Each structure stands twice: as structure tokens, then as C-alpha cells.
PDB file of C-alpha atoms in Angstrom:
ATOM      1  CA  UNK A   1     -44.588  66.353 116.243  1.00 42.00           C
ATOM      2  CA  UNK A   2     -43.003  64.599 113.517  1.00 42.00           C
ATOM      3  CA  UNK A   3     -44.091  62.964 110.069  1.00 42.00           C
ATOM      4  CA  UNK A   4     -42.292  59.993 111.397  1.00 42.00           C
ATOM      5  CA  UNK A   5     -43.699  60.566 115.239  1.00 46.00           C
ATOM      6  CA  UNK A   6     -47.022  60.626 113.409  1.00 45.00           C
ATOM      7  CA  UNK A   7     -46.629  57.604 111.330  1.00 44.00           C
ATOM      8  CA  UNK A   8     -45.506  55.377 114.487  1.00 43.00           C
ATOM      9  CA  UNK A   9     -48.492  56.560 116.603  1.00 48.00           C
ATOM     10  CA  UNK A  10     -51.212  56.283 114.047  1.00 49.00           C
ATOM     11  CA  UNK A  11     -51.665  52.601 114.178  1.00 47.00           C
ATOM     12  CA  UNK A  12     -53.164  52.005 118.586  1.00 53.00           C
ATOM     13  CA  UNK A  13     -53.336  55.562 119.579  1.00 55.00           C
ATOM     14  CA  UNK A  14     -54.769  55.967 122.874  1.00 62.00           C
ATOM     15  CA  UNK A  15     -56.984  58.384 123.619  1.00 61.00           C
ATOM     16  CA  UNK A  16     -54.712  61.003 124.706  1.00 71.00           C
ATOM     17  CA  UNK A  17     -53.132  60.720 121.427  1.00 76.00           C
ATOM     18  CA  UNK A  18     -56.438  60.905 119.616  1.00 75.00           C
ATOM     19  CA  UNK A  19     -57.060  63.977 121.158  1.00 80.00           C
ATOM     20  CA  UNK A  20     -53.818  65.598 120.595  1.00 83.00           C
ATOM     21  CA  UNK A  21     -54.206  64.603 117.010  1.00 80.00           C
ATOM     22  CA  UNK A  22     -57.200  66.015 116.853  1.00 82.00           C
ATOM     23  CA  UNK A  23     -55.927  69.718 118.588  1.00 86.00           C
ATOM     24  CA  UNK A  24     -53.247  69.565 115.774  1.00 87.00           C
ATOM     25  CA  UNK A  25     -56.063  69.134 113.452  1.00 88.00           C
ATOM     26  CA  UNK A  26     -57.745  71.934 114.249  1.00 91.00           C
ATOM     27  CA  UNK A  27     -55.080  74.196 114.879  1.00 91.00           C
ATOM     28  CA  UNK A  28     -53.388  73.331 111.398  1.00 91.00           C
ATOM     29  CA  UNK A  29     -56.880  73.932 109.395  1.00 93.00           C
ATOM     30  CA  UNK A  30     -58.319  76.682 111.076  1.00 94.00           C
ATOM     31  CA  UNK A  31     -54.619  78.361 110.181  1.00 93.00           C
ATOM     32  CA  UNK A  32     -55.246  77.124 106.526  1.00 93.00           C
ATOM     33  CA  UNK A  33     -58.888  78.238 106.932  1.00 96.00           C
ATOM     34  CA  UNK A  34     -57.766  81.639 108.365  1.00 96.00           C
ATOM     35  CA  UNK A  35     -54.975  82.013 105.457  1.00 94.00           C
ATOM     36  CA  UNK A  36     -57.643  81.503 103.020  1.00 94.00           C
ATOM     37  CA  UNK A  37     -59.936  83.984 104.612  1.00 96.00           C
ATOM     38  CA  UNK A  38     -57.372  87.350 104.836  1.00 95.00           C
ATOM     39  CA  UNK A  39     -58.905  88.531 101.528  1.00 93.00           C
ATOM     40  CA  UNK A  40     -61.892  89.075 103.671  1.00 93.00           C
ATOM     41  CA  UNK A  41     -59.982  90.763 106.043  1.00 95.00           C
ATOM     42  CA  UNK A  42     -61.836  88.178 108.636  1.00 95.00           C
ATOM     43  CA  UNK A  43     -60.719  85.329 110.623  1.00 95.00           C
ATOM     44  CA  UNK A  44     -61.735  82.322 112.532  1.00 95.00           C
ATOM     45  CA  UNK A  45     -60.853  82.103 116.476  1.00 96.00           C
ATOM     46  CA  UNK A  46     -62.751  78.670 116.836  1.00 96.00           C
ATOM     47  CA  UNK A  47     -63.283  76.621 114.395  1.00 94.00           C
ATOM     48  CA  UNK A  48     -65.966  74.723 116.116  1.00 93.00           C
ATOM     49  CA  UNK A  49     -68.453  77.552 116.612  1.00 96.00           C
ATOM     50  CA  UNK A  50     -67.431  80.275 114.043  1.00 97.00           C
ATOM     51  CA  UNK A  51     -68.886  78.081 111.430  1.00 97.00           C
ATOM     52  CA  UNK A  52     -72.413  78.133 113.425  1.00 96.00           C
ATOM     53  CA  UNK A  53     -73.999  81.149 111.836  1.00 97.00           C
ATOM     54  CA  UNK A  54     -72.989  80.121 108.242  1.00 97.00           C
ATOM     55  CA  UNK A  55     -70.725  83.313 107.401  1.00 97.00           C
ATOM     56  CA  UNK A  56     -67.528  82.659 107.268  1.00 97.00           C
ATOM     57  CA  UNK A  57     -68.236  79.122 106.076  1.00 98.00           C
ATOM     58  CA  UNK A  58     -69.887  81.168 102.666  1.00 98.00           C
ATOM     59  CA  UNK A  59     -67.090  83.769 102.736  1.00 97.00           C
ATOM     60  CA  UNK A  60     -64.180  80.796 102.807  1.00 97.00           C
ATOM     61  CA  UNK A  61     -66.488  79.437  99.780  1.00 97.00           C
ATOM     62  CA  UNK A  62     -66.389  82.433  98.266  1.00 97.00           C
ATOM     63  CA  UNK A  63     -62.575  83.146  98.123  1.00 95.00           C
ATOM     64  CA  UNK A  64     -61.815  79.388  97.197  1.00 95.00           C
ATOM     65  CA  UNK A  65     -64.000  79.370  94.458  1.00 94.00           C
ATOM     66  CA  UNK A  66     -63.691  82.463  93.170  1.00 94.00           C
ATOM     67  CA  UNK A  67     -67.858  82.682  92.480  1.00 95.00           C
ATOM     68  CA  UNK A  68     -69.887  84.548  94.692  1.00 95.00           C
ATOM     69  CA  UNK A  69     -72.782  82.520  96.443  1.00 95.00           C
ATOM     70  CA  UNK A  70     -75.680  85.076  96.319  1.00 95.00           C
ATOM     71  CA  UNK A  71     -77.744  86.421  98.794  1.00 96.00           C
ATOM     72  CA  UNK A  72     -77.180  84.942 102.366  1.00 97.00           C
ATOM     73  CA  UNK A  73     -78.087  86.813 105.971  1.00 96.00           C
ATOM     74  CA  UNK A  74     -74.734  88.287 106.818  1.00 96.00           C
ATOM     75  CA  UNK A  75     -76.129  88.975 110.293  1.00 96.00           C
ATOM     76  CA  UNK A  76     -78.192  86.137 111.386  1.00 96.00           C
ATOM     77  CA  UNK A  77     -79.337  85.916 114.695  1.00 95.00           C
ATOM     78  CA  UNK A  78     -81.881  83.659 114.536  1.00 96.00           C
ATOM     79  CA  UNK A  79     -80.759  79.704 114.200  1.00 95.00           C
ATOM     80  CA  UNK A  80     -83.285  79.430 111.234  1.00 96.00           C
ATOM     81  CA  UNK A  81     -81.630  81.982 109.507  1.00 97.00           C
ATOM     82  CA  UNK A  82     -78.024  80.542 110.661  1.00 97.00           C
ATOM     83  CA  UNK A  83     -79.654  76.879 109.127  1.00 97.00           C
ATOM     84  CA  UNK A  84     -80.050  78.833 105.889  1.00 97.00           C
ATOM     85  CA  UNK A  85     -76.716  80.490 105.325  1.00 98.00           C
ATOM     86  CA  UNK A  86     -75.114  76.855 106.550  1.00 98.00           C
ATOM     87  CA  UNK A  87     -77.419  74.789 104.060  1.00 97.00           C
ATOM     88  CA  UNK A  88     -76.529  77.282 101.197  1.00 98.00           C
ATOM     89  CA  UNK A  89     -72.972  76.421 101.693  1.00 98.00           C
ATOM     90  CA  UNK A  90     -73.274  72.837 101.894  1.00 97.00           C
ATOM     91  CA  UNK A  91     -75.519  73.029  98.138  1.00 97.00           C
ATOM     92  CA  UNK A  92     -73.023  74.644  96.874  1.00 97.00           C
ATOM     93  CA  UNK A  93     -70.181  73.219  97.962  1.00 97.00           C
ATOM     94  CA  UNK A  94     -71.952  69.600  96.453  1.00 96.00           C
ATOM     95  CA  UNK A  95     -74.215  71.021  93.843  1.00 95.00           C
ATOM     96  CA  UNK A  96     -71.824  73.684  92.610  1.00 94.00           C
ATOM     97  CA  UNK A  97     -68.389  72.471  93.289  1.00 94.00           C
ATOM     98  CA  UNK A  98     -69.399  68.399  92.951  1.00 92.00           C
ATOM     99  CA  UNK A  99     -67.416  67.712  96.458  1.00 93.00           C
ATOM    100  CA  UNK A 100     -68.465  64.963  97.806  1.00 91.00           C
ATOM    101  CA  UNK A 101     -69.364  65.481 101.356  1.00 90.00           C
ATOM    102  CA  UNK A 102     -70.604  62.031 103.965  1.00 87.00           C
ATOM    103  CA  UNK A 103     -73.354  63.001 106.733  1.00 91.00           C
ATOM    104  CA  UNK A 104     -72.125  66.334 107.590  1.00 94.00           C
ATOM    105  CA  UNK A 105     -75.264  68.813 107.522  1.00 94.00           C
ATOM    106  CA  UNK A 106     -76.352  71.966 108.752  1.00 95.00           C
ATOM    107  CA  UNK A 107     -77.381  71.514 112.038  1.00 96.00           C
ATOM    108  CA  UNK A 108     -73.927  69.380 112.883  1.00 96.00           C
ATOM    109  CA  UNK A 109     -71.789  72.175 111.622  1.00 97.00           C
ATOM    110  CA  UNK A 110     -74.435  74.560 113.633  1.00 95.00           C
ATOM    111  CA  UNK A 111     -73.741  72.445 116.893  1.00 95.00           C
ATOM    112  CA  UNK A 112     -70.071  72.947 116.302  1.00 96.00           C
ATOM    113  CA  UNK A 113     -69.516  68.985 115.708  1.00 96.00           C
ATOM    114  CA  UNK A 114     -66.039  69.561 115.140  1.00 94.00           C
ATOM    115  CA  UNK A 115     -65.321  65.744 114.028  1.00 92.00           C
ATOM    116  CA  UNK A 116     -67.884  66.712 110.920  1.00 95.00           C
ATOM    117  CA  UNK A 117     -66.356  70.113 110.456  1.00 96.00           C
ATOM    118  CA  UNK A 118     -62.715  68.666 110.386  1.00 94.00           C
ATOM    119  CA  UNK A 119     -63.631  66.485 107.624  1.00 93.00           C
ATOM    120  CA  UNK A 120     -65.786  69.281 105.926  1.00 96.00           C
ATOM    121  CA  UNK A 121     -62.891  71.499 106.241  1.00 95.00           C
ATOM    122  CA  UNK A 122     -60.203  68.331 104.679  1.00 90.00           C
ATOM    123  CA  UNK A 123     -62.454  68.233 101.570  1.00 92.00           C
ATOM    124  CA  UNK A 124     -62.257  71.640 101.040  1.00 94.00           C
ATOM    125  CA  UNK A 125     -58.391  70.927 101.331  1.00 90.00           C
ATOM    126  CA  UNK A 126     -58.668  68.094  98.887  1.00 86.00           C
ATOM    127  CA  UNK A 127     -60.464  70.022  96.534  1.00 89.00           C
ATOM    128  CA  UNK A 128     -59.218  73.387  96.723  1.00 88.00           C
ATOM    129  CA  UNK A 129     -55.577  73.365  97.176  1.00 81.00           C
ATOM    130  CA  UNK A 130     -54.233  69.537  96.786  1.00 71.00           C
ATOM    131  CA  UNK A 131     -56.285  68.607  93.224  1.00 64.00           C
ATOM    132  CA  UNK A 132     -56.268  72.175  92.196  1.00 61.00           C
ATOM    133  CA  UNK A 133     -52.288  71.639  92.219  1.00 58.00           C
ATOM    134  CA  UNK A 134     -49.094  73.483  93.085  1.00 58.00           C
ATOM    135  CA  UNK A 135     -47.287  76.058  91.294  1.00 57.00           C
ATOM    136  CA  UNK A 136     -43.980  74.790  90.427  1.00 55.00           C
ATOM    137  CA  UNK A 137     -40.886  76.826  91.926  1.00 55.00           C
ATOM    138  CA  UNK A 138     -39.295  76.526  88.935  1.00 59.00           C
ATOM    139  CA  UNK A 139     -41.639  77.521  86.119  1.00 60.00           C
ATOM    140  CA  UNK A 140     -44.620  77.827  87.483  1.00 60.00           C
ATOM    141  CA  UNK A 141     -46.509  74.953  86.159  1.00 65.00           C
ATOM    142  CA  UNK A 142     -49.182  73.436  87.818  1.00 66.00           C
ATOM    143  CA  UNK A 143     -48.405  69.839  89.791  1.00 69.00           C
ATOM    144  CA  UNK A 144     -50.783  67.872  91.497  1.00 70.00           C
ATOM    145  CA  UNK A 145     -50.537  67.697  95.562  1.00 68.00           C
ATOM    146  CA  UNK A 146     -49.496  63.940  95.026  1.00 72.00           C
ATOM    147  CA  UNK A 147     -47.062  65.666  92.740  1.00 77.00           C
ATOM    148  CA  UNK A 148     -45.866  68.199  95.301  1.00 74.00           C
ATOM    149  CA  UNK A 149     -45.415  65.523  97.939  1.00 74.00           C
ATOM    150  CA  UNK A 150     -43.737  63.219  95.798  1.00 78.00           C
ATOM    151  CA  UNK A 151     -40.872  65.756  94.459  1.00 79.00           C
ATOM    152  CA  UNK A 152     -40.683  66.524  98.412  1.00 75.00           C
ATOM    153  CA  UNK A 153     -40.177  62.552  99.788  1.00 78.00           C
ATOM    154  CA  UNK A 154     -37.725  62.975  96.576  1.00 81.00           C
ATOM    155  CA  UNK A 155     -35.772  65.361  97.897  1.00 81.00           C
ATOM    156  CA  UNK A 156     -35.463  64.371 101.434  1.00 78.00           C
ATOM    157  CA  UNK A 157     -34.479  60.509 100.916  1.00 81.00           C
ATOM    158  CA  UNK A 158     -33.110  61.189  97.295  1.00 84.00           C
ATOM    159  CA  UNK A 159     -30.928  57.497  98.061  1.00 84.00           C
ATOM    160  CA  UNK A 160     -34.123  55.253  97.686  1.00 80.00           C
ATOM    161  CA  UNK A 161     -35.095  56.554  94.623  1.00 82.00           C
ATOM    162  CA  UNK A 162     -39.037  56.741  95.079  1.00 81.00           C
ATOM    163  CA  UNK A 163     -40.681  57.050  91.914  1.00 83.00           C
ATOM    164  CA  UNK A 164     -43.980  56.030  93.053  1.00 78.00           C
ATOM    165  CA  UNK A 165     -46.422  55.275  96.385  1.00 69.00           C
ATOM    166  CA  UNK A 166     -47.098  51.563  95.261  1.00 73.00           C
ATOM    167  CA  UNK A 167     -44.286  49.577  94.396  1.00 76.00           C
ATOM    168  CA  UNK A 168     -41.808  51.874  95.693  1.00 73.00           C
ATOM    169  CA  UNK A 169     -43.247  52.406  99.011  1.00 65.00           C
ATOM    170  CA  UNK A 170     -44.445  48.798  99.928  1.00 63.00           C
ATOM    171  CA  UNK A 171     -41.129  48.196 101.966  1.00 58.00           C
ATOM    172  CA  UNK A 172     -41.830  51.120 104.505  1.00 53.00           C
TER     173      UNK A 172
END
């Protein structure tokens, strides 16, 4: 599916569309999720349930922060101790980290309400890898995601001269 594809259909999808949006979704961040995680030597196979017992939400944690999140029941088998390990994650991705997270808790990510654990997963995104910024090609500074996609749309229509996504972008 295209950028463009993506663009036209966002505005009156149906609900086929929704839910093929929504399989790209998941498919695209559990592979970013899963890219993340190889440090662990672990990976996700569903990314609504492998969440459920807290682990690999604290190990992701772990590797994007680069701080270790203290104890936590590595083999829970009991749903209060999978609560635990789930609401440890959550305080520190919002206490800790100061994302700011909207009505996703511990027993939605538990239930595998993969709506909620999309969006968890997208501020993790936003916080992690687009605001942390992009090493350069060139020199290795840092740029901003809004940066990164900028110098891309720059080099793929380098005849309308975007500068910006306000004034140069309000004709489409």
C-alpha cells in the first residue's frame, strides 16, 4: 500500500479498510517492536497477547531506555502478578519517561485490547525513535523525525520546493 494509497483512503474508510489499516498497524509495530527487542534475544509473535504477562512490555522498556526497571516477576503465572509487571511498565513509562499515555491501563493491555496497545506502542514510537531523532547519513548529527521526513518529501518532489508542513503544504 502506498503513502499516496494511504492518504486517499484515510478520509471515509469503510470498514474493510479500517481493518486492513489496522493489520498493517500491527504488523509494522510489532516488526519495530521485535527490532527493538533482538538485544534480548526475544521476540513478539502477537502483539495483542505477548504484552499480557508484562515481560516483554518491561524488556522493550528496558532496551529503549537504556535504565533497567527493577525487580519484576519474569515468570508470572498468576494475572495478579501479570497486573504487576504491566502496571510497573505503565509508571514508568509516565513517571519515569514523562510519556503521556490516554486510558490505556493494565488490565486493557492484559486483555490484549490491541486498539490501546497500538497507541501504547505509537508513543513509544514518538518518544523513542521520532523525538529522540535520526542520525544523519552524512555526519552523523542528530535530526528530528519531522527532520528526517522533511529531507525525505525533499528529495522525492525536490520541484516544489517544500521547506515546511504549513505554508508549503496547504495546497496538497
Amino acid at each position: 500500500v502506498s503513502f499516496e494509497h494511504l492518504c486517499a483512503t484515510s478520509k471515509g474508510m469503510d470498514l474493510g479498510d479500517r481493518d486492513q489499516w489496522k493489520k498493517i498497524q500491527e504488523k509494522t509495530f510489532m516488526r519495530w517492536v521485535n527490532e527493538q527487542l533482538k538485544v534480548q534475544k526475544v521476540a513478539m509473535k502477537d502483539l495483542s497477547t505477548d504484552f499480557g504477562d508484562g515481560v516483554l512490555l518491561i524488556k522493550l522498556l528496558e532496551v529503549l531506555s537504556k535504565k533497567g526497571l527493577g525487580r519484576y516477576n519474569q515468570r508470572p503465572l498468576m494475572s495478579v502478578q501479570k497486573m504487576e509487571n504491566i502496571q510497573k511498565a505503565l509508571s514508568f513509562i509516565t513517571d519515569s519517561e514523562g510519556i503521556r499515555i490516554v486510558n490505556i491501563g493494565s488490565v486493557d493491555i492484559c486483555e490484549g485490547n490491541l486498539k490501546l496497545i497500538l497507541g501504547l506502542v505509537w508513543a513509544l514510537i514518538l518518544h523513542y525513535q521520532i523525538s529522540m531523532g535520526f542520525n544523519s547519513d552524512d555526519d552523523g548529527t542528530k535530526r528530528t523525525g519531522k527532520q528526517a521526513l522533511l529531507d525525505y518529501i525533499q528529495t522525492k518532489i525536490p520541484h516544489k520546493n517544500i521547506k515546511n508542513f504549513t505554508s508549503d503544504w496547504n495546497d496538497g
